[in-house]
Tab-separated table of C-alpha atoms in Angstrom:
chain	number	residue	atom	x	y	z
X	253	UNK	CA	11.774	-32.497	23.684
X	254	UNK	CA	11.008	-31.215	27.682
X	255	UNK	CA	7.718	-31.914	29.199
X	256	UNK	CA	5.189	-29.149	28.347
X	257	UNK	CA	2.538	-28.869	31.304
X	258	UNK	CA	-0.685	-27.561	29.837
X	259	UNK	CA	-4.130	-26.878	31.414
X	260	UNK	CA	-7.162	-26.367	29.089
X	261	UNK	CA	-10.172	-24.044	29.563
X	262	UNK	CA	-13.274	-25.381	27.944
X	263	UNK	CA	-12.640	-29.329	28.300
X	264	UNK	CA	-16.137	-30.074	27.667
X	265	UNK	CA	-16.851	-28.238	24.559
X	266	UNK	CA	-16.336	-30.357	20.957
X	267	UNK	CA	-12.960	-28.575	20.427
X	268	UNK	CA	-11.945	-29.041	24.192
X	269	UNK	CA	-12.348	-32.605	24.133
X	270	UNK	CA	-10.328	-32.780	21.464
X	271	UNK	CA	-7.465	-30.803	23.002
X	272	UNK	CA	-7.867	-33.139	26.083
X	273	UNK	CA	-7.269	-36.122	23.879
X	274	UNK	CA	-4.317	-34.556	21.867
X	275	UNK	CA	-2.502	-33.370	25.297
X	276	UNK	CA	-3.066	-37.054	26.683
X	277	UNK	CA	-1.766	-38.725	23.511
X	278	UNK	CA	1.438	-36.589	23.113
X	279	UNK	CA	4.479	-37.921	24.780
X	280	UNK	CA	5.856	-34.325	25.572
X	281	UNK	CA	2.531	-32.866	26.891
X	282	UNK	CA	1.457	-33.602	30.312
X	283	UNK	CA	-2.365	-32.264	31.084
X	284	UNK	CA	-2.052	-30.791	34.611
X	285	UNK	CA	-5.480	-29.362	34.881
X	286	UNK	CA	-8.674	-28.137	33.236
X	287	UNK	CA	-10.766	-25.123	33.928
X	288	UNK	CA	-14.583	-25.736	34.090
X	289	UNK	CA	-17.199	-23.562	35.661
X	290	UNK	CA	-19.201	-26.569	36.385
X	291	UNK	CA	-16.150	-28.191	37.687
X	292	UNK	CA	-17.324	-31.720	36.090
X	293	UNK	CA	-14.628	-34.576	36.277
X	294	UNK	CA	-12.335	-34.446	33.528
X	295	UNK	CA	-9.421	-36.545	32.063
X	296	UNK	CA	-8.605	-37.705	35.955
X	297	UNK	CA	-6.872	-34.220	36.674
X	298	UNK	CA	-7.768	-31.458	38.839
X	299	UNK	CA	-10.704	-29.371	37.730
X	300	UNK	CA	-11.034	-25.575	38.949
X	301	UNK	CA	-13.608	-23.353	38.261
X	302	UNK	CA	-11.401	-20.290	37.627
X	303	UNK	CA	-8.006	-19.449	36.610
X	304	UNK	CA	-7.073	-17.897	39.549
X	305	UNK	CA	-7.679	-21.171	41.628
X	306	UNK	CA	-6.094	-23.147	39.295
X	307	UNK	CA	-2.791	-21.088	39.131
X	308	UNK	CA	-3.036	-20.880	42.911
X	309	UNK	CA	-2.637	-24.886	42.895
X	310	UNK	CA	-0.002	-25.140	40.159
X	311	UNK	CA	1.319	-22.969	37.362
X	312	UNK	CA	1.294	-24.800	33.859
X	313	UNK	CA	3.781	-23.869	31.139
X	314	UNK	CA	0.898	-23.285	28.500
X	315	UNK	CA	-2.944	-22.571	28.887
X	316	UNK	CA	-5.054	-23.810	25.727
X	317	UNK	CA	-8.108	-21.402	25.908
X	318	UNK	CA	-11.016	-22.801	23.783
X	319	UNK	CA	-13.756	-20.760	25.467
X	320	UNK	CA	-15.887	-17.705	24.242
X	321	UNK	CA	-14.623	-14.409	23.050
X	322	UNK	CA	-15.428	-12.781	26.498
X	323	UNK	CA	-13.999	-15.261	28.863
X	324	UNK	CA	-11.113	-15.836	26.340
X	325	UNK	CA	-9.766	-12.446	26.736
X	326	UNK	CA	-9.855	-12.490	30.558
X	327	UNK	CA	-8.336	-15.679	30.864
X	328	UNK	CA	-5.662	-14.716	28.306
X	329	UNK	CA	-4.769	-11.629	30.111
X	330	UNK	CA	-4.910	-13.158	33.665
X	331	UNK	CA	-2.405	-16.011	32.398
X	332	UNK	CA	0.069	-13.448	30.941
X	333	UNK	CA	-0.154	-11.427	34.266
X	334	UNK	CA	0.837	-14.774	35.898
X	335	UNK	CA	3.463	-15.700	33.508
X	336	UNK	CA	1.650	-18.250	31.541
X	337	UNK	CA	1.936	-18.882	27.889
X	338	UNK	CA	-1.263	-18.950	26.177
X	339	UNK	CA	-2.549	-20.701	23.083
X	340	UNK	CA	-6.151	-19.140	22.485
X	341	UNK	CA	-8.676	-20.564	19.819
X	342	UNK	CA	-11.510	-18.520	20.586
X	343	UNK	CA	-12.139	-15.613	18.128
X	344	UNK	CA	-13.797	-12.093	18.381
X	345	UNK	CA	-10.914	-10.230	19.912
X	346	UNK	CA	-10.935	-6.498	19.054
X	347	UNK	CA	-7.867	-4.751	17.728
X	348	UNK	CA	-7.556	-2.833	21.079
X	349	UNK	CA	-7.736	-6.180	22.719
X	350	UNK	CA	-5.072	-7.746	20.729
X	351	UNK	CA	-2.962	-4.778	21.012
X	352	UNK	CA	-3.134	-4.636	24.932
X	353	UNK	CA	-2.635	-8.384	25.018
X	354	UNK	CA	0.502	-7.939	23.103
X	355	UNK	CA	1.977	-5.343	25.035
X	356	UNK	CA	1.345	-7.331	28.221
X	357	UNK	CA	3.015	-10.569	26.528
X	358	UNK	CA	6.220	-8.458	25.607
X	359	UNK	CA	6.317	-6.870	29.159
X	360	UNK	CA	6.442	-10.625	30.394
X	361	UNK	CA	8.770	-11.659	27.870
X	362	UNK	CA	6.625	-14.744	27.285
X	363	UNK	CA	4.789	-15.960	24.267
X	364	UNK	CA	0.999	-16.172	23.187
X	365	UNK	CA	-0.887	-17.480	20.064
X	366	UNK	CA	-4.216	-16.455	19.176
X	367	UNK	CA	-5.441	-18.362	16.097
X	368	UNK	CA	-8.794	-17.525	14.286
X	369	UNK	CA	-8.333	-21.183	12.771
X	370	UNK	CA	-5.808	-23.940	13.824
X	371	UNK	CA	-6.688	-26.144	10.613
X	372	UNK	CA	-3.158	-25.987	8.637
X	373	UNK	CA	-5.325	-26.494	5.388
X	374	UNK	CA	-7.296	-23.366	6.179
X	375	UNK	CA	-4.369	-21.406	6.753
X	376	UNK	CA	-2.957	-22.169	3.701
X	377	UNK	CA	-6.504	-21.296	1.982
X	378	UNK	CA	-6.309	-17.737	3.629
X	379	UNK	CA	-2.381	-17.452	2.185
X	380	UNK	CA	-3.269	-18.720	-1.364
X	381	UNK	CA	-6.206	-16.219	-1.344
X	382	UNK	CA	-3.851	-13.477	-0.452
X	383	UNK	CA	-1.537	-14.274	-3.481
X	384	UNK	CA	-4.398	-14.411	-5.840
X	385	UNK	CA	-6.061	-11.249	-4.515
X	386	UNK	CA	-2.937	-9.433	-6.474
X	387	UNK	CA	-4.483	-10.538	-9.679
X	388	UNK	CA	-8.194	-10.992	-8.891
X	389	UNK	CA	-9.066	-7.742	-6.832
X	390	UNK	CA	-13.006	-8.735	-7.252
X	391	UNK	CA	-13.482	-10.857	-4.144
X	392	UNK	CA	-16.337	-12.591	-1.973
X	393	UNK	CA	-15.909	-14.725	0.870
X	394	UNK	CA	-18.548	-17.262	2.092
X	395	UNK	CA	-18.140	-18.909	5.127
X	396	UNK	CA	-20.152	-21.967	6.696
X	397	UNK	CA	-20.379	-23.218	10.245
X	398	UNK	CA	-22.606	-25.325	12.616
X	399	UNK	CA	-25.509	-23.487	14.097
X	400	UNK	CA	-24.131	-23.242	17.557
X	401	UNK	CA	-21.274	-20.659	16.422
X	402	UNK	CA	-21.550	-17.457	18.541
X	403	UNK	CA	-19.911	-14.884	16.189
X	404	UNK	CA	-20.451	-13.991	12.670
X	405	UNK	CA	-18.688	-13.689	10.495
X	406	UNK	CA	-16.130	-16.139	11.533
X	407	UNK	CA	-12.751	-14.974	12.790
X	408	UNK	CA	-11.355	-17.033	9.838
X	409	UNK	CA	-13.278	-15.078	7.473
X	410	UNK	CA	-12.137	-11.611	8.830
X	411	UNK	CA	-8.663	-12.969	9.285
X	412	UNK	CA	-8.927	-13.710	5.252
X	413	UNK	CA	-10.294	-10.223	4.599
X	414	UNK	CA	-7.678	-8.539	6.456
X	415	UNK	CA	-4.714	-10.648	4.934
X	416	UNK	CA	-5.993	-9.764	1.302
X	417	UNK	CA	-6.231	-6.220	2.575
X	418	UNK	CA	-2.516	-6.102	3.027
X	419	UNK	CA	-1.854	-6.322	-0.690
X	420	UNK	CA	-4.892	-5.324	-2.225
X	421	UNK	CA	-6.469	-1.594	-2.266
X	422	UNK	CA	-9.975	-0.800	-1.273
X	423	UNK	CA	-12.156	-1.643	-4.223
X	424	UNK	CA	-15.991	-1.121	-4.602
X	425	UNK	CA	-17.570	-4.034	-6.289
X	426	UNK	CA	-20.644	-4.774	-7.893
X	427	UNK	CA	-22.870	-2.264	-9.803
X	428	UNK	CA	-22.369	1.306	-8.629
X	429	UNK	CA	-26.242	2.023	-8.668
X	430	UNK	CA	-26.533	-1.581	-6.575
X	431	UNK	CA	-29.265	-1.690	-4.071
X	432	UNK	CA	-30.394	-4.209	-1.550
X	433	UNK	CA	-34.064	-5.100	-1.912
X	434	UNK	CA	-33.768	-6.975	1.114
X	435	UNK	CA	-31.214	-5.787	3.997
X	436	UNK	CA	-28.238	-7.683	4.416
X	437	UNK	CA	-28.414	-9.619	0.991
X	438	UNK	CA	-25.113	-8.538	-0.028
X	439	UNK	CA	-23.529	-9.769	3.450
X	440	UNK	CA	-20.756	-7.629	5.351
X	441	UNK	CA	-18.133	-5.761	3.877
X	442	UNK	CA	-14.522	-4.798	4.515
X	443	UNK	CA	-13.093	-2.685	1.793
X	444	UNK	CA	-15.441	-3.900	-0.662
X	445	UNK	CA	-14.901	-7.501	0.003
X	446	UNK	CA	-18.338	-9.028	0.749
X	447	UNK	CA	-18.492	-11.644	3.599
X	448	UNK	CA	-21.559	-13.897	3.963
X	449	UNK	CA	-21.883	-16.375	6.877
X	450	UNK	CA	-24.183	-19.649	7.047
X	451	UNK	CA	-25.252	-21.221	10.116
X	452	UNK	CA	-26.612	-24.613	9.675
X	453	UNK	CA	-26.692	-27.846	11.816
X	454	UNK	CA	-24.527	-30.706	10.338
X	455	UNK	CA	-21.662	-28.255	9.122
X	456	UNK	CA	-18.661	-27.635	11.043
X	457	UNK	CA	-16.149	-25.133	9.548
X	458	UNK	CA	-15.905	-24.408	5.960
X	459	UNK	CA	-15.203	-21.344	3.927
X	460	UNK	CA	-14.377	-20.348	0.066
X	461	UNK	CA	-13.231	-17.543	-1.258
X	462	UNK	CA	-14.207	-16.618	-4.741
X	463	UNK	CA	-12.297	-14.356	-6.960
X	464	UNK	CA	-13.778	-13.033	-10.251
X	465	UNK	CA	-11.963	-11.861	-13.646
X	466	UNK	CA	-12.977	-11.531	-17.008
X	467	UNK	CA	-14.142	-14.674	-18.283
X	468	UNK	CA	-12.921	-16.875	-15.353
X	469	UNK	CA	-13.790	-17.340	-11.685
X	470	UNK	CA	-11.155	-18.961	-9.275
X	471	UNK	CA	-12.408	-20.412	-6.237
X	472	UNK	CA	-10.169	-21.498	-3.173
X	473	UNK	CA	-12.120	-23.682	-0.726
X	474	UNK	CA	-11.182	-25.483	2.642
X	475	UNK	CA	-13.518	-27.729	4.686
X	476	UNK	CA	-12.915	-29.331	8.187
X	477	UNK	CA	-15.362	-32.134	8.562
X	478	UNK	CA	-14.242	-33.088	11.939
X	479	UNK	CA	-12.630	-30.797	14.909
X	480	UNK	CA	-9.546	-33.283	14.670
X	481	UNK	CA	-8.660	-31.213	11.925
X	482	UNK	CA	-7.302	-28.493	13.990
X	483	UNK	CA	-5.420	-30.555	16.518
X	484	UNK	CA	-2.239	-30.411	14.447
X	485	UNK	CA	-2.044	-26.651	14.837
X	486	UNK	CA	-3.024	-26.896	18.110
X	487	UNK	CA	0.017	-28.945	18.542
X	488	UNK	CA	2.460	-26.677	16.839
X	489	UNK	CA	1.052	-23.763	18.531
X	490	UNK	CA	1.898	-25.224	22.238
X	491	UNK	CA	5.479	-26.269	20.859
X	492	UNK	CA	6.261	-22.692	19.303
X	493	UNK	CA	4.620	-20.512	21.829
X	494	UNK	CA	7.516	-21.746	24.425
X	495	UNK	CA	10.190	-20.241	22.096
X	496	UNK	CA	8.039	-16.842	21.710
X	497	UNK	CA	8.628	-13.448	23.739
X	498	UNK	CA	5.598	-11.756	22.077
X	499	UNK	CA	1.873	-12.107	20.704
X	500	UNK	CA	1.284	-13.874	17.293
X	501	UNK	CA	-2.362	-13.575	15.874
X	502	UNK	CA	-2.620	-16.206	13.165
X	503	UNK	CA	-1.226	-19.665	12.805
X	504	UNK	CA	0.396	-18.637	9.376
X	505	UNK	CA	2.711	-16.372	11.230
X	506	UNK	CA	4.273	-19.217	12.647
X	507	UNK	CA	4.379	-21.893	9.887
X	508	UNK	CA	7.269	-22.140	7.457
């Protein structure tokens, strides 16, 4: 397999540190630079304060972006404009931003993968939930993450609801006269699916989808106890994005 040159944005974060280790330990990956606004030394490679500065020095084959929604969107757009493929683990992109980035990727004829969750087990949880929703249309999603997570609900929860919506008609759930005595008690809602977010120290990334039927309950749950659980998906994405000529949203779309 040919060597793939990789740059990482967000190398000091908890996901970023794992990504640096992954690239260093993968024989056909080469870490050529990192982007860090504090410009702290990292992994013995050049550190740049911005993508523009990084790309002026050397263009990587792939940018792994593990920053924030605002920065991630800007980074992805800049990378595509420079002909650099992107693997993005940042969530919170709007539908308009995704469409803009997809158009840009196709204009450039290069790949881009945006994955709300890199854990293969989490992707299977989403796919199984989509399958089950054909038979159990009454659904609630509970997602639990560490207390430093910026967005709520999580990208994984939103993506799960979007996948379910593809095969399930919109349905109002619960009692027709239901009233919240405390605002927000029933969580957010998408096509009748209620989504609840928990933020506590000690958690990493967890989600359960509860599907109710007459006299039964089906619960599909996935737990990431360590950020290493996301790295197998990152590796697959870096390898796969080299072959794409469009933007793919969701790891499930590249897994066979």
